[in-house]
């Protein structure tokens, strides 16, 4: 039988999140990222947040526990999965899927909004005209491009994966696109969700099979953070180094 539920987890706070927040706070043009995007690791707080996810997993009823993990190949997402499984004392296969990687920012990678305006003013103008959802920086991806990746993954999980429940560890825009696809949202609705309910680090979302839904799925939980608060772990919703830092979450 195909999978009936998907647990989506944004990775814990990363060193890139910390650097991006610092650049935004200090109004810098460039984000001082400690490594290339695929190699950015979790911060100490991020590891604590991933551990809180593991404690949450350990308390799930047997029929709700995931049977496999699908993860982004990026280090921060894989680390989040590995730490969570270790804390939950659960051994599951990790299926690494490059379609779950973070959004590629192309030539604007590691630049804040101020940096893009300074170095590529024509791109800043183009983004403002096209809008956040469809804007694709040269060499990079738009949100719509990420949504196409997510549609393919969701189809594969829904039709091919034999485990009832699947855990997915990925990135904020990727997980946001899962909810966009599952709920059949439009551009305006998903941008509003990004503005008003930005995904927190190590937040949990859940998709459930729903034969009455036009997409075959429904979002049963979104942006849960009680597992962090219950154990006294700080809750963060920081942008990533590959996000458009300084232009707003919508």
Coordinates of C-alpha atoms in Angstrom, one line a residue:
X1 CA 0.0 0.0 0.0
X2 CA 1.3 3.5 -0.7
X3 CA 2.2 5.9 2.1
X4 CA -0.7 7.5 3.9
X5 CA 1.2 10.2 5.9
X6 CA 4.3 12.4 5.5
X7 CA 6.0 14.1 8.4
X8 CA 7.9 17.2 7.2
X9 CA 10.7 18.6 9.4
X10 CA 12.7 21.8 8.6
X11 CA 16.3 21.3 9.6
X12 CA 17.5 22.8 13.0
X13 CA 19.2 26.2 13.1
X14 CA 22.3 26.1 10.9
X15 CA 25.5 28.1 10.9
X16 CA 24.1 29.7 7.7
X17 CA 20.9 30.8 9.5
X18 CA 23.0 32.5 12.1
X19 CA 25.2 34.2 9.5
X20 CA 22.1 35.3 7.5
X21 CA 20.4 36.8 10.6
X22 CA 23.6 38.6 11.5
X23 CA 23.9 40.1 8.0
X24 CA 20.3 41.2 8.1
X25 CA 20.7 42.7 11.5
X26 CA 23.8 44.6 10.6
X27 CA 22.5 45.6 7.1
X28 CA 25.4 44.0 5.3
X29 CA 25.6 43.3 1.6
X30 CA 27.1 39.9 1.9
X31 CA 26.4 36.9 4.2
X32 CA 29.5 35.4 5.8
X33 CA 28.6 31.8 5.2
X34 CA 31.2 29.3 6.8
X35 CA 31.0 26.8 3.9
X36 CA 29.4 26.2 0.5
X37 CA 25.6 25.8 0.9
X38 CA 25.5 21.9 0.7
X39 CA 28.1 21.7 3.5
X40 CA 26.6 24.2 6.0
X41 CA 26.3 22.4 9.4
X42 CA 23.9 22.8 12.3
X43 CA 24.7 25.2 15.1
X44 CA 24.8 23.9 18.7
X45 CA 21.2 25.2 19.1
X46 CA 20.2 23.4 15.8
X47 CA 21.5 20.1 17.2
X48 CA 19.4 20.7 20.3
X49 CA 16.3 21.4 18.2
X50 CA 16.9 18.2 16.2
X51 CA 17.1 16.3 19.4
X52 CA 13.7 17.7 20.4
X53 CA 12.3 16.3 17.1
X54 CA 13.7 12.9 18.1
X55 CA 12.0 13.0 21.5
X56 CA 8.7 13.9 19.7
X57 CA 9.2 11.0 17.3
X58 CA 9.8 8.6 20.2
X59 CA 6.4 9.5 21.7
X60 CA 4.4 8.9 18.6
X61 CA 2.0 5.9 18.6
X62 CA 3.4 2.9 16.8
X63 CA 1.0 3.3 13.9
X64 CA 2.1 6.9 13.3
X65 CA 5.9 6.4 13.4
X66 CA 7.8 6.8 10.2
X67 CA 9.3 3.7 8.5
X68 CA 11.8 5.5 6.4
X69 CA 13.5 8.9 6.0
X70 CA 13.7 10.9 2.8
X71 CA 16.3 13.7 3.2
X72 CA 17.9 16.5 1.4
X73 CA 21.5 15.8 0.6
X74 CA 22.6 19.0 2.3
X75 CA 24.4 18.5 5.6
X76 CA 22.1 20.5 7.8
X77 CA 19.1 18.4 6.8
X78 CA 20.9 15.1 7.0
X79 CA 22.3 16.0 10.4
X80 CA 18.8 16.9 11.6
X81 CA 17.5 13.5 10.6
X82 CA 20.5 11.6 12.1
X83 CA 20.3 13.3 15.4
X84 CA 16.5 12.9 15.6
X85 CA 16.7 9.2 14.9
X86 CA 19.6 8.8 17.4
X87 CA 17.6 10.5 20.2
X88 CA 14.5 8.5 19.3
X89 CA 16.6 5.4 19.5
X90 CA 15.2 4.4 16.1
X91 CA 17.1 3.0 13.1
X92 CA 15.6 3.8 9.8
X93 CA 17.0 3.8 6.2
X94 CA 17.9 7.3 4.9
X95 CA 17.0 7.9 1.3
X96 CA 18.9 10.9 0.1
X97 CA 17.1 12.7 -2.7
X98 CA 18.7 15.8 -4.4
X99 CA 15.2 17.0 -5.3
X100 CA 14.8 17.9 -1.6
X101 CA 17.8 20.3 -1.7
X102 CA 17.5 23.9 -0.8
X103 CA 16.6 26.5 -3.4
X104 CA 19.5 27.5 -5.6
X105 CA 20.0 31.3 -5.6
X106 CA 22.4 31.4 -8.6
X107 CA 24.5 34.6 -8.9
X108 CA 22.7 36.1 -5.9
X109 CA 23.9 33.4 -3.5
X110 CA 25.3 34.7 -0.2
X111 CA 24.1 38.3 -1.0
X112 CA 21.5 40.1 1.0
X113 CA 18.8 42.2 -0.6
X114 CA 21.1 45.2 -0.1
X115 CA 23.9 43.3 -1.8
X116 CA 21.8 42.4 -4.8
X117 CA 20.7 46.0 -5.2
X118 CA 24.3 47.1 -5.1
X119 CA 25.8 44.4 -7.3
X120 CA 22.9 43.5 -9.6
X121 CA 20.5 46.5 -9.6
X122 CA 18.8 45.1 -12.7
X123 CA 18.0 41.8 -10.9
X124 CA 16.5 43.7 -8.0
X125 CA 14.2 45.5 -10.4
X126 CA 13.4 42.3 -12.2
X127 CA 12.5 40.5 -9.0
X128 CA 10.3 43.4 -7.9
X129 CA 8.5 43.2 -11.3
X130 CA 8.1 39.4 -11.5
X131 CA 7.5 38.8 -7.8
X132 CA 9.0 36.4 -5.3
X133 CA 7.2 33.3 -6.4
X134 CA 8.2 33.3 -10.1
X135 CA 11.5 35.3 -10.0
X136 CA 14.5 33.1 -11.0
X137 CA 17.9 34.7 -10.4
X138 CA 20.4 33.9 -13.2
X139 CA 21.8 30.4 -12.6
X140 CA 19.3 29.8 -9.8
X141 CA 15.7 28.7 -9.2
X142 CA 12.3 30.3 -8.5
X143 CA 9.9 29.1 -5.9
X144 CA 7.9 27.6 -8.8
X145 CA 11.0 25.6 -9.8
X146 CA 11.2 24.2 -6.3
X147 CA 7.5 23.4 -6.4
X148 CA 8.0 21.3 -9.5
X149 CA 10.7 19.3 -7.7
X150 CA 8.4 18.8 -4.8
X151 CA 5.5 17.6 -7.0
X152 CA 7.8 14.9 -8.4
X153 CA 8.9 13.8 -4.9
X154 CA 5.3 13.8 -3.6
X155 CA 4.2 11.7 -6.5
X156 CA 7.0 9.2 -5.8
X157 CA 6.3 8.9 -2.1
X158 CA 2.6 8.7 -2.7
X159 CA 2.7 6.0 -5.3
X160 CA 5.9 4.0 -4.7
X161 CA 6.9 4.2 -1.0
X162 CA 5.7 1.1 0.8
X163 CA 5.9 2.5 4.4
X164 CA 2.7 3.9 5.9
X165 CA 4.5 7.0 7.2
X166 CA 7.5 8.8 5.8
X167 CA 9.8 11.4 7.5
X168 CA 11.1 14.1 5.3
X169 CA 13.9 16.4 6.5
X170 CA 14.5 19.4 4.2
X171 CA 14.4 23.2 4.1
X172 CA 11.9 26.0 4.7
X173 CA 11.0 26.8 1.1
X174 CA 10.9 23.1 0.2
X175 CA 8.5 22.3 3.0
X176 CA 6.4 25.3 2.2
X177 CA 6.1 24.0 -1.3
X178 CA 4.9 20.7 0.0
X179 CA 2.0 22.4 1.7
X180 CA 1.4 24.6 -1.4
X181 CA 1.1 21.5 -3.6
X182 CA -0.9 19.5 -1.0
X183 CA -3.5 22.2 -0.5
X184 CA -3.6 23.4 -4.0
X185 CA -2.7 27.0 -3.0
X186 CA -2.1 29.8 -5.4
X187 CA 0.7 32.4 -5.6
X188 CA -1.0 34.9 -3.3
X189 CA -1.9 32.3 -0.7
X190 CA 1.5 30.8 -0.4
X191 CA 3.2 34.2 -0.2
X192 CA 0.8 35.2 2.6
X193 CA 1.6 32.0 4.5
X194 CA 5.3 32.8 4.1
X195 CA 4.7 36.3 5.5
X196 CA 2.5 35.5 8.4
X197 CA 3.6 31.9 9.3
X198 CA 7.3 31.5 8.4
X199 CA 8.6 28.0 9.1
X200 CA 10.6 27.7 12.3
X201 CA 13.8 25.7 12.6
X202 CA 13.0 22.1 13.4
X203 CA 9.2 22.8 13.0
X204 CA 7.0 19.9 12.1
X205 CA 4.3 19.7 9.4
X206 CA 2.2 16.7 8.5
X207 CA 0.4 15.7 5.3
X208 CA -2.3 13.0 5.4
X209 CA -4.0 11.1 2.6
X210 CA -7.4 12.6 1.8
X211 CA -9.4 11.0 -1.0
X212 CA -11.8 14.0 -0.9
X213 CA -9.1 16.5 -1.5
X214 CA -8.4 17.5 -5.2
X215 CA -4.7 16.8 -4.6
X216 CA -5.2 13.6 -2.7
X217 CA -3.6 15.2 0.4
X218 CA -4.4 17.5 3.2
X219 CA -2.1 19.4 5.7
X220 CA -3.1 18.1 9.1
X221 CA -0.4 20.0 11.0
X222 CA 1.6 23.1 10.1
X223 CA 4.7 24.7 11.8
X224 CA 4.4 22.8 15.1
X225 CA 6.9 23.9 17.7
X226 CA 5.4 22.5 21.0
X227 CA 8.1 19.8 21.0
X228 CA 10.7 22.5 21.3
X229 CA 8.9 24.6 23.9
X230 CA 8.0 21.5 26.0
X231 CA 11.7 20.8 26.6
X232 CA 12.9 24.4 26.9
X233 CA 14.7 24.6 23.5
X234 CA 14.8 28.0 21.9
X235 CA 12.5 28.5 19.0
X236 CA 13.9 30.2 15.9
X237 CA 12.6 31.1 12.4
X238 CA 15.7 32.4 10.9
X239 CA 16.2 32.8 7.1
X240 CA 18.8 30.7 5.4
X241 CA 21.9 31.9 3.6
X242 CA 20.1 30.9 0.3
X243 CA 17.1 32.9 1.2
X244 CA 16.6 36.5 0.0
X245 CA 17.7 38.1 3.2
X246 CA 16.4 41.5 3.8
X247 CA 13.5 41.5 1.3
X248 CA 10.8 40.2 3.6
X249 CA 9.5 36.6 4.0
X250 CA 6.8 37.2 1.4

